[in-house]
mmCIF file of C-alpha atoms in Angstrom:
data_model
loop_
_atom_site.group_PDB
_atom_site.id
_atom_site.type_symbol
_atom_site.label_atom_id
_atom_site.label_comp_id
_atom_site.label_asym_id
_atom_site.label_seq_id
_atom_site.Cartn_x
_atom_site.Cartn_y
_atom_site.Cartn_z
ATOM 1 C CA MET A 1229 86.715 -56.630 -198.490
ATOM 2 C CA LYS A 1230 86.960 -59.040 -195.594
ATOM 3 C CA ALA A 1231 89.352 -56.730 -193.735
ATOM 4 C CA ILE A 1232 86.553 -54.233 -193.186
ATOM 5 C CA ASN A 1233 85.088 -56.633 -190.665
ATOM 6 C CA LYS A 1234 87.808 -55.884 -188.145
ATOM 7 C CA LEU A 1235 86.278 -52.425 -187.725
ATOM 8 C CA SER A 1236 83.563 -53.959 -185.596
ATOM 9 C CA LEU A 1237 85.991 -55.570 -183.171
ATOM 10 C CA VAL A 1238 88.264 -52.565 -182.853
ATOM 11 C CA SER A 1239 85.373 -50.177 -182.270
ATOM 12 C CA VAL A 1240 83.917 -52.285 -179.491
ATOM 13 C CA VAL A 1241 87.204 -52.905 -177.728
ATOM 14 C CA VAL A 1242 88.539 -49.374 -177.902
ATOM 15 C CA LEU A 1243 85.547 -47.086 -177.745
ATOM 16 C CA SER A 1244 83.360 -48.821 -175.223
ATOM 17 C CA SER A 1245 84.915 -47.050 -172.234
ATOM 18 C CA THR A 1246 85.368 -43.529 -173.551
ATOM 19 C CA LEU A 1247 82.145 -41.898 -172.448
ATOM 20 C CA ILE A 1248 81.504 -43.112 -168.929
ATOM 21 C CA CYS A 1249 81.901 -39.578 -167.574
ATOM 22 C CA ALA A 1250 80.008 -37.758 -170.306
ATOM 23 C CA ALA A 1251 76.807 -37.115 -168.400
ATOM 24 C CA ASN A 1252 77.630 -33.432 -167.876
ATOM 25 C CA SER A 1253 77.910 -32.725 -171.583
ATOM 26 C CA ALA A 1254 77.690 -29.061 -172.524
ATOM 27 C CA ASN A 1255 76.340 -29.912 -175.959
ATOM 28 C CA ALA A 1256 72.786 -29.107 -176.997
ATOM 29 C CA PHE A 1257 71.886 -32.657 -177.978
ATOM 30 C CA SER A 1258 70.197 -35.115 -175.643
ATOM 31 C CA GLU A 1259 72.850 -37.057 -173.763
ATOM 32 C CA SER A 1260 70.441 -39.921 -173.152
ATOM 33 C CA ASP A 1261 69.823 -40.225 -176.898
ATOM 34 C CA PHE A 1262 73.554 -40.063 -177.503
ATOM 35 C CA GLN A 1263 74.274 -42.802 -174.980
ATOM 36 C CA MET A 1264 71.565 -45.038 -176.449
ATOM 37 C CA ASN A 1265 73.088 -44.748 -179.919
ATOM 38 C CA PHE A 1266 76.586 -45.060 -178.497
ATOM 39 C CA LYS A 1267 75.645 -48.320 -176.807
ATOM 40 C CA SER A 1268 74.231 -49.688 -180.058
ATOM 41 C CA PHE A 1269 77.423 -48.644 -181.830
ATOM 42 C CA THR A 1270 79.933 -50.101 -179.395
ATOM 43 C CA GLN A 1271 78.036 -53.176 -178.249
ATOM 44 C CA ALA A 1272 76.411 -54.163 -181.543
ATOM 45 C CA LYS A 1273 75.601 -57.868 -181.547
ATOM 46 C CA SER A 1274 73.805 -57.874 -184.871
ATOM 47 C CA ASP A 1275 73.511 -56.013 -188.147
ATOM 48 C CA ALA A 1276 70.310 -54.483 -186.781
ATOM 49 C CA ASP A 1277 72.243 -52.924 -183.895
ATOM 50 C CA ALA A 1278 74.790 -51.423 -186.288
ATOM 51 C CA GLU A 1279 72.009 -50.035 -188.467
ATOM 52 C CA LYS A 1280 70.231 -48.643 -185.408
ATOM 53 C CA ALA A 1281 73.373 -46.799 -184.322
ATOM 54 C CA ALA A 1282 74.004 -45.338 -187.764
ATOM 55 C CA THR A 1283 70.395 -44.213 -188.144
ATOM 56 C CA GLY A 1284 70.325 -42.808 -184.621
ATOM 57 C CA PHE A 1285 73.457 -40.715 -184.987
ATOM 58 C CA GLN A 1286 72.384 -39.545 -188.438
ATOM 59 C CA GLU A 1287 69.043 -38.374 -187.019
ATOM 60 C CA MET A 1288 70.810 -36.494 -184.222
ATOM 61 C CA LEU A 1289 73.112 -34.933 -186.785
ATOM 62 C CA LYS A 1290 70.153 -33.604 -188.771
ATOM 63 C CA ALA A 1291 69.222 -31.445 -185.772
ATOM 64 C CA GLU A 1292 72.816 -30.208 -185.348
ATOM 65 C CA PRO A 1293 74.514 -30.535 -188.760
ATOM 66 C CA ALA A 1294 77.576 -28.550 -187.677
ATOM 67 C CA ASN A 1295 78.270 -30.608 -184.549
ATOM 68 C CA PRO A 1296 81.666 -32.295 -185.047
ATOM 69 C CA LEU A 1297 81.055 -34.926 -182.369
ATOM 70 C CA LEU A 1298 77.791 -36.099 -183.906
ATOM 71 C CA MET A 1299 79.354 -35.934 -187.354
ATOM 72 C CA ALA A 1300 82.241 -38.125 -186.173
ATOM 73 C CA TYR A 1301 80.037 -40.808 -184.636
ATOM 74 C CA ALA A 1302 77.614 -40.744 -187.562
ATOM 75 C CA GLY A 1303 80.595 -41.223 -189.870
ATOM 76 C CA ALA A 1304 82.087 -44.057 -187.836
ATOM 77 C CA ALA A 1305 78.703 -45.786 -187.518
ATOM 78 C CA THR A 1306 78.075 -45.425 -191.247
ATOM 79 C CA THR A 1307 81.499 -46.874 -192.043
ATOM 80 C CA LYS A 1308 80.739 -49.772 -189.730
ATOM 81 C CA LEU A 1309 77.715 -50.630 -191.888
ATOM 82 C CA ALA A 1310 80.221 -52.056 -194.365
ATOM 83 C CA THR A 1311 80.281 -55.102 -192.088
ATOM 84 C CA THR A 1312 76.554 -55.671 -192.512
ATOM 85 C CA THR A 1313 76.462 -56.462 -196.230
ATOM 86 C CA ILE A 1314 78.018 -59.049 -198.532
ATOM 87 C CA PHE A 1315 77.806 -56.807 -201.578
ATOM 88 C CA PRO A 1316 81.152 -55.157 -202.465
ATOM 89 C CA TRP A 1317 79.574 -52.002 -203.897
ATOM 90 C CA LYS A 1318 77.573 -51.479 -200.711
ATOM 91 C CA LYS A 1319 80.658 -52.027 -198.591
ATOM 92 C CA MET A 1320 82.466 -49.341 -200.571
ATOM 93 C CA SER A 1321 79.504 -46.982 -200.487
ATOM 94 C CA TYR A 1322 79.135 -47.220 -196.712
ATOM 95 C CA SER A 1323 82.881 -46.889 -196.206
ATOM 96 C CA GLU A 1324 83.305 -43.905 -198.507
ATOM 97 C CA ASP A 1325 80.256 -42.086 -197.110
ATOM 98 C CA GLY A 1326 81.372 -42.693 -193.534
ATOM 99 C CA LEU A 1327 84.965 -41.640 -194.156
ATOM 100 C CA ALA A 1328 83.774 -38.463 -195.866
ATOM 101 C CA MET A 1329 81.723 -37.628 -192.777
ATOM 102 C CA LEU A 1330 84.741 -38.236 -190.560
ATOM 103 C CA ASP A 1331 86.804 -35.884 -192.718
ATOM 104 C CA LYS A 1332 84.075 -33.283 -192.303
ATOM 105 C CA ALA A 1333 84.011 -33.860 -188.540
ATOM 106 C CA LEU A 1334 87.736 -33.200 -188.315
ATOM 107 C CA GLN A 1335 87.295 -30.023 -190.316
ATOM 108 C CA LEU A 1336 84.445 -28.853 -188.083
ATOM 109 C CA SER A 1337 86.371 -29.692 -184.909
ATOM 110 C CA SER A 1338 89.218 -27.406 -185.931
ATOM 111 C CA ASN A 1339 87.150 -24.217 -185.734
ATOM 112 C CA THR A 1340 87.379 -21.932 -182.714
ATOM 113 C CA ASN A 1341 84.029 -22.802 -181.098
ATOM 114 C CA ALA A 1342 84.521 -26.555 -181.403
ATOM 115 C CA ALA A 1343 88.036 -26.285 -180.005
ATOM 116 C CA ALA A 1344 86.595 -24.966 -176.735
ATOM 117 C CA ALA A 1345 83.620 -27.343 -176.534
ATOM 118 C CA MET A 1346 83.603 -30.178 -174.023
ATOM 119 C CA HIS A 1347 81.834 -33.529 -173.826
ATOM 120 C CA GLY A 1348 82.039 -34.360 -170.168
ATOM 121 C CA THR A 1349 85.728 -33.969 -169.297
ATOM 122 C CA VAL A 1350 86.864 -34.634 -172.858
ATOM 123 C CA PRO A 1351 87.334 -31.832 -175.402
ATOM 124 C CA VAL A 1352 85.022 -32.438 -178.360
ATOM 125 C CA ALA A 1353 87.948 -31.962 -180.726
ATOM 126 C CA LEU A 1354 89.909 -34.773 -179.030
ATOM 127 C CA GLU A 1355 86.973 -37.172 -178.929
ATOM 128 C CA ALA A 1356 86.167 -36.522 -182.593
ATOM 129 C CA LYS A 1357 89.814 -37.144 -183.459
ATOM 130 C CA PHE A 1358 89.808 -40.400 -181.526
ATOM 131 C CA VAL A 1359 86.681 -41.666 -183.253
ATOM 132 C CA ALA A 1360 88.247 -40.783 -186.610
ATOM 133 C CA ALA A 1361 91.644 -42.257 -185.724
ATOM 134 C CA ASN A 1362 90.117 -45.495 -184.528
ATOM 135 C CA THR A 1363 88.069 -45.853 -187.698
ATOM 136 C CA PHE A 1364 90.918 -44.920 -190.038
ATOM 137 C CA LEU A 1365 93.161 -47.498 -188.394
ATOM 138 C CA ALA A 1366 90.488 -50.175 -188.740
ATOM 139 C CA VAL A 1367 89.521 -49.872 -192.410
ATOM 140 C CA PRO A 1368 91.415 -51.897 -195.034
ATOM 141 C CA GLY A 1369 94.876 -50.762 -196.047
ATOM 142 C CA PHE A 1370 93.902 -50.082 -199.652
ATOM 143 C CA MET A 1371 91.856 -47.106 -198.417
ATOM 144 C CA ASN A 1372 95.122 -45.432 -197.374
ATOM 145 C CA ARG A 1373 93.857 -44.133 -194.049
ATOM 146 C CA GLY A 1374 96.280 -45.829 -191.670
ATOM 147 C CA GLY A 1375 98.872 -43.062 -191.739
ATOM 148 C CA GLN A 1376 96.250 -40.426 -191.052
ATOM 149 C CA GLY A 1377 94.834 -42.506 -188.224
ATOM 150 C CA GLN A 1378 98.243 -42.841 -186.592
ATOM 151 C CA LYS A 1379 98.876 -39.108 -186.966
ATOM 152 C CA LEU A 1380 95.586 -38.271 -185.261
ATOM 153 C CA LEU A 1381 96.303 -40.722 -182.449
ATOM 154 C CA ASN A 1382 99.687 -39.111 -181.847
ATOM 155 C CA GLU A 1383 98.092 -35.656 -181.832
ATOM 156 C CA ILE A 1384 95.711 -36.771 -179.093
ATOM 157 C CA LEU A 1385 98.511 -38.268 -176.998
ATOM 158 C CA GLN A 1386 100.564 -35.089 -177.310
ATOM 159 C CA HIS A 1387 97.710 -32.642 -176.740
ATOM 160 C CA PRO A 1388 98.198 -30.467 -173.619
ATOM 161 C CA LEU A 1389 94.658 -31.242 -172.396
ATOM 162 C CA PHE A 1390 94.969 -35.006 -172.778
ATOM 163 C CA SER A 1391 96.338 -35.504 -169.258
ATOM 164 C CA SER A 1392 93.292 -33.780 -167.748
ATOM 165 C CA THR A 1393 90.687 -35.901 -169.528
ATOM 166 C CA ALA A 1394 88.792 -38.697 -167.796
ATOM 167 C CA VAL A 1395 90.923 -41.722 -167.009
ATOM 168 C CA ASP A 1396 88.654 -43.988 -169.055
ATOM 169 C CA PHE A 1397 89.257 -41.860 -172.145
ATOM 170 C CA ARG A 1398 93.016 -41.796 -171.560
ATOM 171 C CA GLY A 1399 92.960 -45.545 -171.029
ATOM 172 C CA ALA A 1400 91.132 -46.097 -174.307
ATOM 173 C CA VAL A 1401 93.610 -43.935 -176.213
ATOM 174 C CA TRP A 1402 96.626 -45.605 -174.596
ATOM 175 C CA MET A 1403 95.171 -49.034 -175.330
ATOM 176 C CA ARG A 1404 94.665 -48.198 -178.992
ATOM 177 C CA ALA A 1405 98.190 -46.826 -179.183
ATOM 178 C CA ALA A 1406 99.563 -49.952 -177.496
ATOM 179 C CA ASN A 1407 97.777 -52.257 -179.915
ATOM 180 C CA LEU A 1408 99.059 -50.234 -182.838
ATOM 181 C CA ALA A 1409 102.602 -50.441 -181.470
ATOM 182 C CA ILE A 1410 102.248 -54.210 -181.120
ATOM 183 C CA ASP A 1411 100.971 -54.478 -184.701
ATOM 184 C CA GLN A 1412 103.934 -52.432 -185.903
ATOM 185 C CA LYS A 1413 106.464 -54.535 -183.941
ATOM 186 C CA HIS A 1414 107.389 -51.830 -181.419
ATOM 187 C CA PRO A 1415 107.153 -53.779 -178.146
ATOM 188 C CA GLU A 1416 108.911 -51.203 -175.951
ATOM 189 C CA LEU A 1417 106.531 -48.465 -177.053
ATOM 190 C CA ALA A 1418 103.585 -50.774 -176.440
ATOM 191 C CA LYS A 1419 104.877 -51.457 -172.924
ATOM 192 C CA THR A 1420 105.035 -47.718 -172.240
ATOM 193 C CA TYR A 1421 101.367 -47.251 -173.081
ATOM 194 C CA LEU A 1422 100.258 -50.375 -171.232
ATOM 195 C CA LYS A 1423 102.160 -49.358 -168.108
ATOM 196 C CA ALA A 1424 100.540 -45.925 -168.291
ATOM 197 C CA ILE A 1425 97.125 -47.595 -168.232
ATOM 198 C CA ILE A 1426 98.051 -49.718 -165.227
ATOM 199 C CA GLN A 1427 99.645 -46.835 -163.327
ATOM 200 C CA ALA A 1428 96.573 -44.665 -163.885
ATOM 201 C CA ASN A 1429 94.331 -47.547 -162.734
ATOM 202 C CA ALA A 1430 92.213 -47.033 -165.830
ATOM 203 C CA PRO A 1431 89.256 -49.352 -166.491
ATOM 204 C CA GLN A 1432 91.392 -51.065 -169.140
ATOM 205 C CA ALA A 1433 94.088 -51.991 -166.573
ATOM 206 C CA ALA A 1434 93.271 -55.705 -166.457
ATOM 207 C CA ASN A 1435 93.439 -56.000 -170.241
ATOM 208 C CA ALA A 1436 96.613 -53.943 -170.295
ATOM 209 C CA ASN A 1437 98.231 -56.246 -167.746
ATOM 210 C CA SER A 1438 97.311 -59.299 -169.812
ATOM 211 C CA LEU A 1439 98.792 -57.751 -172.949
ATOM 212 C CA LEU A 1440 101.896 -56.697 -171.082
ATOM 213 C CA LYS A 1441 102.547 -60.259 -169.916
ATOM 214 C CA GLY A 1442 102.392 -61.431 -173.505
ATOM 215 C CA ILE A 1443 105.121 -59.071 -174.707
ATOM 216 C CA PRO A 1444 108.604 -60.637 -174.522
ATOM 217 C CA SER A 1445 110.899 -58.895 -172.052
#
């Protein structure tokens, strides 16, 4: 169960820059409430912060149960609760409940209305996919979600609207893809993503440059 703990690190590193430009959200929910829960989720320094994020997103979801974005973050935050307990059955319960919510979010995001919805400059469907991909790639291998996570990440990178999303979102996606390529021993592919971050002058550029220097030429 120890591998579940890496979810916390990956979520903070990858998701913390995705919503800087989300203030003009077209969604019905309160953006200020969203950002408060988002901050607790990405910058959690304690179990209490993780629990606050999960509870917050779940409460928002109650008001809009068909919202794929809220469903995705509620699912990711619930999955992250697996890091807050030492009991194996609770770890599994949180993980399974959260992953089920992420599956539902992906299903909801595929309908016609969700496909056209935006959260700032980012299509809701793409952001929901990224939250799901990031979580699937972070949970332990025995949950068999890694392949699905990689598939979702590739779908985001290849989506025709990806290039028009906010640079912080693109940087976060490229950074996750680069780290995955490094993990899978594909240094040239990792370099491609890291160089894209640097060329776009994304907020992750300094980190990308550091990673790039560490990859053998």
